[in-house]
GROMACS .gro file of C-alpha atoms in nm:
model
  448
    1MET     CA    1   1.057  -4.793   1.073
    2GLN     CA    2   1.403  -4.666   1.111
    3THR     CA    3   1.631  -4.631   0.810
    4GLU     CA    4   1.886  -4.872   0.953
    5VAL     CA    5   1.650  -5.155   0.934
    6LEU     CA    6   1.620  -5.107   0.551
    7ARG     CA    7   1.985  -5.218   0.516
    8SER     CA    8   1.904  -5.566   0.620
    9GLY     CA    9   1.864  -5.706   0.267
   10SER     CA   10   1.749  -5.665  -0.078
   11SER     CA   11   1.383  -5.737  -0.174
   12ARG     CA   12   1.348  -6.023  -0.421
   13TYR     CA   13   1.007  -6.025  -0.595
   14GLY     CA   14   0.847  -5.964  -0.928
   15ARG     CA   15   0.586  -5.730  -1.080
   16LEU     CA   16   0.292  -5.870  -0.895
   17GLU     CA   17   0.455  -5.840  -0.562
   18LEU     CA   18   0.568  -5.490  -0.628
   19LEU     CA   19   0.216  -5.390  -0.740
   20ARG     CA   20   0.088  -5.538  -0.412
   21LYS     CA   21   0.332  -5.339  -0.207
   22LEU     CA   22   0.262  -5.013  -0.393
   23GLU     CA   23  -0.112  -5.063  -0.348
   24ASP     CA   24  -0.108  -5.155   0.028
   25LYS     CA   25   0.168  -4.883   0.101
   26THR     CA   26   0.426  -5.127   0.235
   27ALA     CA   27   0.667  -5.034  -0.045
   28VAL     CA   28   0.965  -4.814   0.052
   29ILE     CA   29   1.013  -4.514  -0.171
   30GLY     CA   30   1.329  -4.333  -0.259
   31VAL     CA   31   1.368  -3.980  -0.402
   32ILE     CA   32   1.699  -3.873  -0.537
   33GLY     CA   33   1.745  -3.489  -0.541
   34LEU     CA   34   1.572  -3.295  -0.260
   35GLY     CA   35   1.519  -2.959  -0.440
   36TYR     CA   36   1.215  -2.783  -0.587
   37VAL     CA   37   1.082  -3.098  -0.736
   38GLY     CA   38   1.216  -3.378  -0.514
   39LEU     CA   39   1.122  -3.244  -0.170
   40PRO     CA   40   0.757  -3.181  -0.251
   41LEU     CA   41   0.727  -3.522  -0.416
   42ALA     CA   42   0.899  -3.692  -0.120
   43VAL     CA   43   0.646  -3.522   0.123
   44GLU     CA   44   0.347  -3.623  -0.089
   45LYS     CA   45   0.459  -3.980  -0.101
   46ALA     CA   46   0.505  -3.985   0.268
   47LYS     CA   47   0.167  -3.824   0.324
   48ALA     CA   48   0.020  -4.098   0.102
   49GLY     CA   49   0.134  -4.352   0.365
   50TYR     CA   50   0.471  -4.471   0.218
   51ARG     CA   51   0.802  -4.485   0.407
   52VAL     CA   52   1.022  -4.240   0.205
   53ILE     CA   53   1.401  -4.197   0.206
   54GLY     CA   54   1.534  -3.886   0.036
   55PHE     CA   55   1.888  -3.880  -0.114
   56ASP     CA   56   2.092  -3.575  -0.171
   57VAL     CA   57   2.464  -3.466  -0.180
   58GLN     CA   58   2.397  -3.140   0.008
   59ALA     CA   59   2.453  -3.205   0.379
   60ARG     CA   60   2.265  -2.877   0.465
   61LYS     CA   61   1.943  -3.016   0.295
   62ILE     CA   62   1.980  -3.348   0.469
   63ASP     CA   63   2.026  -3.196   0.808
   64MET     CA   64   1.737  -2.957   0.768
   65LEU     CA   65   1.499  -3.227   0.651
   66ASN     CA   66   1.594  -3.468   0.923
   67SER     CA   67   1.540  -3.187   1.178
   68GLY     CA   68   1.199  -3.124   1.029
   69HIS     CA   69   1.300  -2.782   0.885
   70ASN     CA   70   1.150  -2.689   0.544
   71TYR     CA   71   1.337  -2.499   0.289
   72ILE     CA   72   1.105  -2.511  -0.015
   73GLY     CA   73   0.813  -2.264  -0.041
   74ASP     CA   74   0.568  -2.504  -0.200
   75VAL     CA   75   0.596  -2.748   0.096
   76VAL     CA   76   0.373  -2.695   0.401
   77ASP     CA   77   0.603  -2.667   0.704
   78GLU     CA   78   0.365  -2.868   0.938
   79ASP     CA   79   0.340  -3.144   0.668
   80LEU     CA   80   0.717  -3.187   0.663
   81ARG     CA   81   0.755  -3.181   1.043
   82GLU     CA   82   0.480  -3.435   1.080
   83MET     CA   83   0.622  -3.679   0.820
   84VAL     CA   84   0.966  -3.661   0.995
   85ARG     CA   85   0.838  -3.689   1.337
   86ASP     CA   86   0.628  -3.992   1.243
   87GLY     CA   87   0.937  -4.170   1.092
   88ARG     CA   88   0.780  -4.167   0.746
   89LEU     CA   89   1.039  -3.932   0.581
   90SER     CA   90   1.413  -3.907   0.631
   91ALA     CA   91   1.717  -3.808   0.428
   92THR     CA   92   2.066  -3.936   0.372
   93ALA     CA   93   2.368  -3.908   0.150
   94ASP     CA   94   2.437  -4.282   0.168
   95TYR     CA   95   2.309  -4.448  -0.146
   96SER     CA   96   2.351  -4.797   0.009
   97PHE     CA   97   2.004  -4.752   0.153
   98LEU     CA   98   1.877  -4.804  -0.198
   99GLN     CA   99   1.917  -5.177  -0.152
  100GLY     CA  100   1.605  -5.157   0.066
  101VAL     CA  101   1.404  -4.936  -0.162
  102ASP     CA  102   1.125  -5.062  -0.380
  103ALA     CA  103   1.076  -4.760  -0.603
  104VAL     CA  104   1.294  -4.454  -0.667
  105ALA     CA  105   1.233  -4.124  -0.843
  106VAL     CA  106   1.523  -3.933  -0.986
  107CYS     CA  107   1.470  -3.557  -0.956
  108VAL     CA  108   1.816  -3.410  -1.013
  109PRO     CA  109   1.919  -3.096  -1.210
  110THR     CA  110   1.962  -3.107  -1.583
  111PRO     CA  111   2.131  -2.773  -1.656
  112LEU     CA  112   2.305  -2.658  -1.984
  113ASP     CA  113   2.693  -2.659  -1.993
  114ILE     CA  114   2.902  -2.353  -2.093
  115TYR     CA  115   2.832  -2.440  -2.462
  116ARG     CA  116   2.454  -2.441  -2.390
  117GLN     CA  117   2.436  -2.821  -2.446
  118PRO     CA  118   2.267  -3.067  -2.212
  119ASP     CA  119   2.455  -3.161  -1.894
  120THR     CA  120   2.314  -3.495  -1.800
  121SER     CA  121   2.594  -3.570  -1.552
  122TYR     CA  122   2.361  -3.550  -1.255
  123VAL     CA  123   2.131  -3.804  -1.415
  124GLU     CA  124   2.408  -4.035  -1.516
  125ASN     CA  125   2.582  -4.015  -1.185
  126SER     CA  126   2.250  -4.088  -0.992
  127THR     CA  127   2.179  -4.380  -1.220
  128ARG     CA  128   2.524  -4.528  -1.157
  129GLU     CA  129   2.451  -4.505  -0.782
  130ILE     CA  130   2.117  -4.687  -0.837
  131ALA     CA  131   2.291  -4.961  -1.048
  132LYS     CA  132   2.517  -5.047  -0.745
  133PHE     CA  133   2.213  -5.153  -0.546
  134LEU     CA  134   1.961  -5.233  -0.820
  135HIS     CA  135   1.762  -5.546  -0.733
  136PRO     CA  136   1.487  -5.750  -0.890
  137GLY     CA  137   1.140  -5.598  -0.856
  138MET     CA  138   1.266  -5.239  -0.830
  139LEU     CA  139   1.102  -4.947  -1.009
  140ILE     CA  140   1.301  -4.645  -1.135
  141VAL     CA  141   1.133  -4.333  -1.247
  142LEU     CA  142   1.333  -4.039  -1.404
  143GLU     CA  143   1.155  -3.714  -1.339
  144SER     CA  144   1.425  -3.458  -1.442
  145THR     CA  145   1.340  -3.263  -1.752
  146THR     CA  146   1.568  -3.388  -2.043
  147TYR     CA  147   1.579  -3.456  -2.419
  148PRO     CA  148   1.374  -3.732  -2.578
  149GLY     CA  149   1.572  -4.064  -2.555
  150THR     CA  150   1.749  -4.005  -2.227
  151THR     CA  151   1.570  -4.273  -2.039
  152GLU     CA  152   1.624  -4.547  -2.296
  153GLU     CA  153   1.961  -4.428  -2.438
  154LEU     CA  154   2.135  -4.328  -2.119
  155VAL     CA  155   1.961  -4.461  -1.812
  156ARG     CA  156   1.860  -4.808  -1.935
  157PRO     CA  157   2.209  -4.924  -2.051
  158ILE     CA  158   2.367  -4.830  -1.728
  159LEU     CA  159   2.104  -5.024  -1.530
  160GLU     CA  160   2.116  -5.325  -1.763
  161ALA     CA  161   2.484  -5.341  -1.738
  162THR     CA  162   2.414  -5.506  -1.406
  163GLY     CA  163   2.278  -5.819  -1.577
  164LEU     CA  164   1.924  -5.740  -1.478
  165ARG     CA  165   1.671  -5.686  -1.761
  166CYS     CA  166   1.426  -5.401  -1.789
  167GLY     CA  167   1.065  -5.493  -1.793
  168SER     CA  168   1.115  -5.828  -1.626
  169ASP     CA  169   1.386  -5.794  -1.350
  170PHE     CA  170   1.337  -5.423  -1.290
  171PHE     CA  171   1.096  -5.146  -1.424
  172LEU     CA  172   1.190  -4.818  -1.573
  173ALA     CA  173   0.973  -4.518  -1.670
  174TYR     CA  174   0.987  -4.150  -1.731
  175SER     CA  175   0.733  -3.911  -1.563
  176PRO     CA  176   0.813  -3.547  -1.606
  177GLU     CA  177   0.796  -3.317  -1.314
  178ARG     CA  178   0.532  -3.046  -1.329
  179VAL     CA  179   0.622  -2.786  -1.073
  180ASP     CA  180   0.515  -2.420  -1.083
  181PRO     CA  181   0.675  -2.251  -0.783
  182GLY     CA  182   0.438  -2.008  -0.620
  183ASN     CA  183   0.116  -2.147  -0.790
  184LYS     CA  184  -0.157  -2.130  -0.532
  185THR     CA  185  -0.399  -2.361  -0.732
  186PHE     CA  186  -0.194  -2.639  -0.878
  187ASN     CA  187   0.083  -2.830  -0.694
  188THR     CA  188   0.244  -3.170  -0.689
  189LYS     CA  189  -0.058  -3.331  -0.536
  190ASN     CA  190  -0.337  -3.214  -0.791
  191THR     CA  191  -0.138  -3.174  -1.105
  192PRO     CA  192  -0.207  -3.441  -1.370
  193LYS     CA  193   0.103  -3.678  -1.419
  194VAL     CA  194   0.230  -3.804  -1.749
  195VAL     CA  195   0.393  -4.152  -1.734
  196GLY     CA  196   0.583  -4.342  -2.011
  197GLY     CA  197   0.730  -4.681  -1.937
  198VAL     CA  198   0.997  -4.868  -2.142
  199THR     CA  199   0.754  -5.164  -2.147
  200PRO     CA  200   0.380  -5.196  -2.079
  201ALA     CA  201   0.477  -5.362  -1.735
  202CYS     CA  202   0.692  -5.064  -1.660
  203SER     CA  203   0.409  -4.822  -1.737
  204GLU     CA  204   0.166  -5.027  -1.526
  205VAL     CA  205   0.392  -5.020  -1.214
  206ALA     CA  206   0.472  -4.654  -1.244
  207GLU     CA  207   0.100  -4.561  -1.307
  208THR     CA  208   0.012  -4.761  -0.991
  209LEU     CA  209   0.258  -4.577  -0.777
  210TYR     CA  210   0.148  -4.222  -0.885
  211ARG     CA  211  -0.230  -4.305  -0.859
  212GLN     CA  212  -0.160  -4.389  -0.496
  213VAL     CA  213   0.007  -4.055  -0.431
  214LEU     CA  214  -0.166  -3.794  -0.650
  215ASN     CA  215  -0.522  -3.654  -0.672
  216GLY     CA  216  -0.474  -3.560  -1.038
  217ASP     CA  217  -0.509  -3.785  -1.343
  218VAL     CA  218  -0.231  -4.016  -1.454
  219HIS     CA  219  -0.190  -4.001  -1.835
  220VAL     CA  220  -0.001  -4.303  -1.971
  221VAL     CA  221   0.184  -4.265  -2.299
  222SER     CA  222   0.336  -4.522  -2.522
  223SER     CA  223   0.699  -4.464  -2.439
  224PRO     CA  224   0.947  -4.269  -2.230
  225ALA     CA  225   1.042  -4.062  -2.544
  226VAL     CA  226   0.684  -3.940  -2.576
  227ALA     CA  227   0.672  -3.835  -2.216
  228GLU     CA  228   1.016  -3.670  -2.247
  229MET     CA  229   0.902  -3.478  -2.564
  230GLU     CA  230   0.576  -3.385  -2.400
  231LYS     CA  231   0.765  -3.212  -2.116
  232ILE     CA  232   0.994  -3.022  -2.356
  233TYR     CA  233   0.684  -2.926  -2.568
  234GLU     CA  234   0.513  -2.780  -2.266
  235ASN     CA  235   0.800  -2.550  -2.179
  236THR     CA  236   0.883  -2.464  -2.537
  237PHE     CA  237   0.519  -2.361  -2.581
  238ARG     CA  238   0.561  -2.106  -2.299
  239HIS     CA  239   0.912  -2.006  -2.419
  240ILE     CA  240   0.784  -1.911  -2.763
  241ASN     CA  241   0.474  -1.734  -2.648
  242ILE     CA  242   0.667  -1.530  -2.388
  243ALA     CA  243   0.904  -1.427  -2.672
  244LEU     CA  244   0.612  -1.309  -2.875
  245ALA     CA  245   0.488  -1.108  -2.565
  246ASN     CA  246   0.843  -0.963  -2.519
  247GLU     CA  247   0.878  -0.872  -2.885
  248MET     CA  248   0.546  -0.695  -2.876
  249ALA     CA  249   0.655  -0.506  -2.563
  250VAL     CA  250   0.968  -0.383  -2.749
  251LEU     CA  251   0.767  -0.273  -3.042
  252CYS     CA  252   0.484  -0.118  -2.836
  253SER     CA  253   0.752   0.075  -2.634
  254ARG     CA  254   0.877   0.239  -2.960
  255MET     CA  255   0.521   0.307  -3.061
  256GLY     CA  256   0.408   0.453  -2.725
  257ILE     CA  257   0.141   0.179  -2.681
  258ASN     CA  258   0.075   0.018  -2.351
  259VAL     CA  259   0.137  -0.352  -2.426
  260TRP     CA  260  -0.048  -0.467  -2.117
  261GLU     CA  261  -0.363  -0.294  -2.228
  262VAL     CA  262  -0.324  -0.464  -2.569
  263ILE     CA  263  -0.295  -0.797  -2.401
  264ASP     CA  264  -0.593  -0.737  -2.177
  265ALA     CA  265  -0.795  -0.645  -2.480
  266ALA     CA  266  -0.683  -0.955  -2.668
  267LYS     CA  267  -0.774  -1.190  -2.386
  268SER     CA  268  -1.130  -1.064  -2.395
  269LYS     CA  269  -1.177  -1.296  -2.696
  270PRO     CA  270  -1.320  -1.620  -2.545
  271TYR     CA  271  -1.136  -1.855  -2.789
  272GLY     CA  272  -0.801  -1.878  -2.991
  273PHE     CA  273  -0.605  -1.671  -2.754
  274MET     CA  274  -0.403  -1.740  -2.430
  275ALA     CA  275  -0.239  -1.456  -2.248
  276PHE     CA  276   0.132  -1.442  -2.200
  277TYR     CA  277   0.301  -1.142  -2.048
  278PRO     CA  278   0.642  -0.964  -2.114
  279GLY     CA  279   0.907  -0.895  -1.856
  280PRO     CA  280   1.282  -0.829  -1.817
  281GLY     CA  281   1.352  -1.193  -1.940
  282LEU     CA  282   1.318  -1.552  -1.851
  283GLY     CA  283   1.422  -1.733  -1.537
  284GLY     CA  284   1.383  -2.049  -1.339
  285HIS     CA  285   1.523  -2.397  -1.423
  286CYS     CA  286   1.279  -2.488  -1.700
  287ILE     CA  287   1.171  -2.239  -1.960
  288PRO     CA  288   1.510  -2.074  -2.024
  289ILE     CA  289   1.680  -2.411  -2.045
  290ASP     CA  290   1.460  -2.695  -2.153
  291PRO     CA  291   1.392  -2.581  -2.512
  292PHE     CA  292   1.767  -2.594  -2.590
  293TYR     CA  293   1.769  -2.971  -2.484
  294LEU     CA  294   1.538  -3.009  -2.784
  295THR     CA  295   1.742  -2.797  -3.022
  296TRP     CA  296   2.051  -2.996  -2.930
  297LYS     CA  297   1.884  -3.333  -2.994
  298ALA     CA  298   1.717  -3.215  -3.318
  299ARG     CA  299   2.077  -3.173  -3.465
  300GLU     CA  300   2.118  -3.549  -3.444
  301TYR     CA  301   1.830  -3.573  -3.698
  302GLY     CA  302   1.958  -3.300  -3.919
  303TYR     CA  303   1.689  -3.054  -3.815
  304HIS     CA  304   1.728  -2.693  -3.718
  305THR     CA  305   1.470  -2.562  -3.470
  306ARG     CA  306   1.459  -2.210  -3.602
  307LEU     CA  307   1.150  -2.092  -3.417
  308ILE     CA  308   1.275  -2.215  -3.083
  309GLU     CA  309   1.619  -2.060  -3.127
  310LEU     CA  310   1.474  -1.730  -3.242
  311ALA     CA  311   1.256  -1.722  -2.935
  312GLY     CA  312   1.561  -1.772  -2.722
  313GLU     CA  313   1.735  -1.483  -2.890
  314ILE     CA  314   1.445  -1.255  -2.814
  315ASN     CA  315   1.408  -1.361  -2.450
  316ASN     CA  316   1.773  -1.353  -2.393
  317ALA     CA  317   1.796  -0.998  -2.519
  318MET     CA  318   1.539  -0.862  -2.271
  319PRO     CA  319   1.774  -0.789  -1.983
  320GLU     CA  320   1.987  -0.570  -2.212
  321PHE     CA  321   1.675  -0.401  -2.353
  322VAL     CA  322   1.563  -0.308  -2.004
  323VAL     CA  323   1.914  -0.178  -1.917
  324GLN     CA  324   1.919   0.033  -2.229
  325LYS     CA  325   1.576   0.167  -2.149
  326ILE     CA  326   1.705   0.261  -1.801
  327ALA     CA  327   1.993   0.445  -1.960
  328ASP     CA  328   1.762   0.624  -2.211
  329ILE     CA  329   1.527   0.730  -1.937
  330LEU     CA  330   1.812   0.873  -1.717
  331ASN     CA  331   1.958   1.050  -2.020
  332ARG     CA  332   1.626   1.220  -2.077
  333ASP     CA  333   1.661   1.344  -1.719
  334GLY     CA  334   2.010   1.481  -1.783
  335LYS     CA  335   2.190   1.195  -1.606
  336PRO     CA  336   2.444   0.936  -1.739
  337LEU     CA  337   2.399   0.568  -1.626
  338ARG     CA  338   2.749   0.569  -1.497
  339GLY     CA  339   2.736   0.688  -1.136
  340SER     CA  340   2.361   0.670  -1.114
  341THR     CA  341   2.184   0.478  -0.842
  342VAL     CA  342   1.953   0.213  -0.993
  343TYR     CA  343   1.718   0.049  -0.745
  344LEU     CA  344   1.606  -0.295  -0.854
  345LEU     CA  345   1.289  -0.408  -0.680
  346GLY     CA  346   1.288  -0.786  -0.713
  347VAL     CA  347   1.554  -1.045  -0.773
  348ALA     CA  348   1.337  -1.368  -0.800
  349TYR     CA  349   1.252  -1.476  -1.150
  350LYS     CA  350   0.872  -1.466  -1.076
  351LYS     CA  351   0.632  -1.322  -0.830
  352ASP     CA  352   0.607  -1.434  -0.464
  353ILE     CA  353   0.874  -1.700  -0.467
  354ASP     CA  354   1.235  -1.708  -0.337
  355ASP     CA  355   1.387  -1.869  -0.640
  356TYR     CA  356   1.644  -1.676  -0.840
  357ARG     CA  357   1.793  -1.947  -1.059
  358GLU     CA  358   1.860  -1.807  -1.402
  359SER     CA  359   1.676  -1.488  -1.304
  360PRO     CA  360   1.714  -1.207  -1.573
  361VAL     CA  361   1.771  -0.963  -1.285
  362LEU     CA  362   2.111  -1.119  -1.226
  363THR     CA  363   2.199  -1.044  -1.593
  364MET     CA  364   2.074  -0.696  -1.548
  365ILE     CA  365   2.290  -0.641  -1.234
  366GLY     CA  366   2.598  -0.748  -1.430
  367LEU     CA  367   2.519  -0.519  -1.726
  368LEU     CA  368   2.443  -0.224  -1.503
  369GLU     CA  369   2.758  -0.261  -1.306
  370GLU     CA  370   2.963  -0.307  -1.616
  371ARG     CA  371   2.835   0.026  -1.724
  372GLY     CA  372   2.919   0.191  -1.394
  373ALA     CA  373   2.590   0.208  -1.225
  374ASN     CA  374   2.547   0.185  -0.853
  375VAL     CA  375   2.304  -0.101  -0.811
  376ARG     CA  376   2.092  -0.160  -0.508
  377VAL     CA  377   1.841  -0.441  -0.465
  378SER     CA  378   1.533  -0.537  -0.263
  379ASP     CA  379   1.324  -0.856  -0.253
  380THR     CA  380   1.056  -0.952  -0.016
  381HIS     CA  381   1.147  -1.322  -0.038
  382ILE     CA  382   1.525  -1.318  -0.067
  383PRO     CA  383   1.721  -1.162   0.220
  384GLU     CA  384   2.054  -1.199   0.041
  385PHE     CA  385   2.218  -1.385  -0.250
  386HIS     CA  386   2.555  -1.454  -0.406
  387TRP     CA  387   2.629  -1.405  -0.773
  388ARG     CA  388   2.971  -1.411  -0.953
  389GLY     CA  389   3.147  -1.426  -0.626
  390LYS     CA  390   2.980  -1.118  -0.481
  391ARG     CA  391   2.733  -1.101  -0.195
  392TYR     CA  392   2.434  -0.882  -0.236
  393VAL     CA  393   2.205  -0.790   0.057
  394CYS     CA  394   1.840  -0.713  -0.017
  395GLU     CA  395   1.738  -0.384   0.158
  396GLU     CA  396   1.411  -0.320   0.322
  397VAL     CA  397   1.209  -0.086   0.097
  398THR     CA  398   1.174   0.257   0.264
  399GLU     CA  399   1.073   0.596   0.134
  400ARG     CA  400   1.417   0.721   0.187
  401ARG     CA  401   1.589   0.442  -0.011
  402VAL     CA  402   1.344   0.471  -0.291
  403GLY     CA  403   1.370   0.846  -0.296
  404GLU     CA  404   1.756   0.848  -0.304
  405ALA     CA  405   1.769   0.627  -0.614
  406ASP     CA  406   1.797   0.800  -0.951
  407ILE     CA  407   1.568   0.538  -1.085
  408ALA     CA  408   1.365   0.258  -0.927
  409VAL     CA  409   1.283  -0.041  -1.142
  410ILE     CA  410   1.013  -0.297  -1.060
  411THR     CA  411   1.177  -0.620  -1.181
  412THR     CA  412   0.956  -0.863  -0.983
  413ASP     CA  413   0.609  -0.775  -0.893
  414HIS     CA  414   0.600  -0.936  -0.543
  415SER     CA  415   0.276  -0.898  -0.345
  416GLY     CA  416   0.467  -0.784  -0.047
  417PHE     CA  417   0.604  -0.467  -0.195
  418ASP     CA  418   0.440  -0.135  -0.083
  419TYR     CA  419   0.354  -0.008  -0.422
  420ASP     CA  420   0.182   0.307  -0.279
  421LEU     CA  421   0.518   0.380  -0.111
  422ILE     CA  422   0.711   0.303  -0.421
  423GLY     CA  423   0.488   0.527  -0.639
  424ARG     CA  424   0.488   0.812  -0.395
  425ALA     CA  425   0.872   0.809  -0.328
  426SER     CA  426   1.018   0.733  -0.672
  427ARG     CA  427   1.190   1.006  -0.870
  428ILE     CA  428   1.173   0.802  -1.176
  429LEU     CA  429   0.988   0.459  -1.188
  430LEU     CA  430   1.034   0.192  -1.464
  431ASP     CA  431   0.784  -0.089  -1.435
  432THR     CA  432   0.873  -0.402  -1.626
  433ARG     CA  433   0.590  -0.613  -1.470
  434ASN     CA  434   0.292  -0.378  -1.467
  435GLY     CA  435   0.312  -0.398  -1.083
  436MET     CA  436   0.172  -0.045  -1.059
  437ARG     CA  437  -0.144  -0.132  -1.230
  438GLY     CA  438  -0.448   0.031  -1.061
  439ARG     CA  439  -0.222   0.235  -0.826
  440ARG     CA  440  -0.123   0.591  -0.825
  441LYS     CA  441   0.195   0.642  -1.027
  442PRO     CA  442   0.470   0.903  -1.008
  443ASP     CA  443   0.499   1.168  -1.267
  444ASN     CA  444   0.803   1.010  -1.417
  445TYR     CA  445   0.653   0.672  -1.467
  446TYR     CA  446   0.745   0.427  -1.752
  447LEU     CA  447   0.627   0.094  -1.863
  448LEU     CA  448   0.843  -0.172  -2.023
   0.00000   0.00000   0.00000
């Protein structure tokens, strides 16, 4: 089926007809936002047998998808090519195609603004585009991580301003994305899905869709607010426990204790402990951002989320802690940070991915350059990147480049790094990820 055919008219049917179309895979599915969440979801829906139209404002993404070229690490290249080749997946920037869509998932960014308050403009703008083409029998599912109340307080009023009623004319639910870039075990297909509809009918329709697409369980909750809070709670849990690991790392550093050995010993306990690890700071689009959606919303109820905000202070301070440690190590070797060459091994915010959104390494680069250091970078997954108007090229790791640096710093423990070479060639090596574990280390070796 070509996308042009879908413009022929709006579908006019109720809940039972929508359920039938979802179950027999004749429904047309839309996905707004073709990034780390939206593209894998669109591919899985197409693989499940649906005709899928992706919507995005970036022409590059649209062109790449329509040409069968993948740009997301968690998507299998051949899966994408096959779906595009078979006509089951296409992309457009023209939202008028929504008039022929039966169900649409909204997977747009939800960043913080300059005041570290929620920026829901992408959600609001996408909802307004949907409202222009909203028709009876349509399902809308918000997947973007956001504060509790967004679906019913922001999205629903915009859609109902069309005169159509939620739960009878159209169906609205929240189902938080659960994407862990680089995870080799759990992906979009096999990760359990949480669904919360505005009404029982909304939940039923949304649950039916996801059961057709995913292998994992679908866990239905009583409302969108519960599902929204659940997602924030997931990431806040990680945020706080990583802060604890980071605080332990700072203390262990002062005490001359190997924090990774401490954590390994603690996780030998078969109950009551879950291992989290320290690092140079938090990155990605979820953990550094999502908890602050909750702290912002909590103020509406006169509550101050002290633990969450304290964890944020600890995690946000880690890049500066690492930079100061670099300066202290160099000082012991009789060198000032100003004028020294600091070689950062890794830009991505976590191992074996190409995502550097909110990466603490970017903050480290800024702090190091402000203090006069000559910064060089390498990353096995990122050939180059732009930050604060400057272009950085990631060099190939060679003995000469490592050996020329006054200090090398493992900031992301990519599997593709030659750690034997790094250990052999480094004059001084600071390891913020325990990447040298089990390998021969240089004489001047320091752990976070």
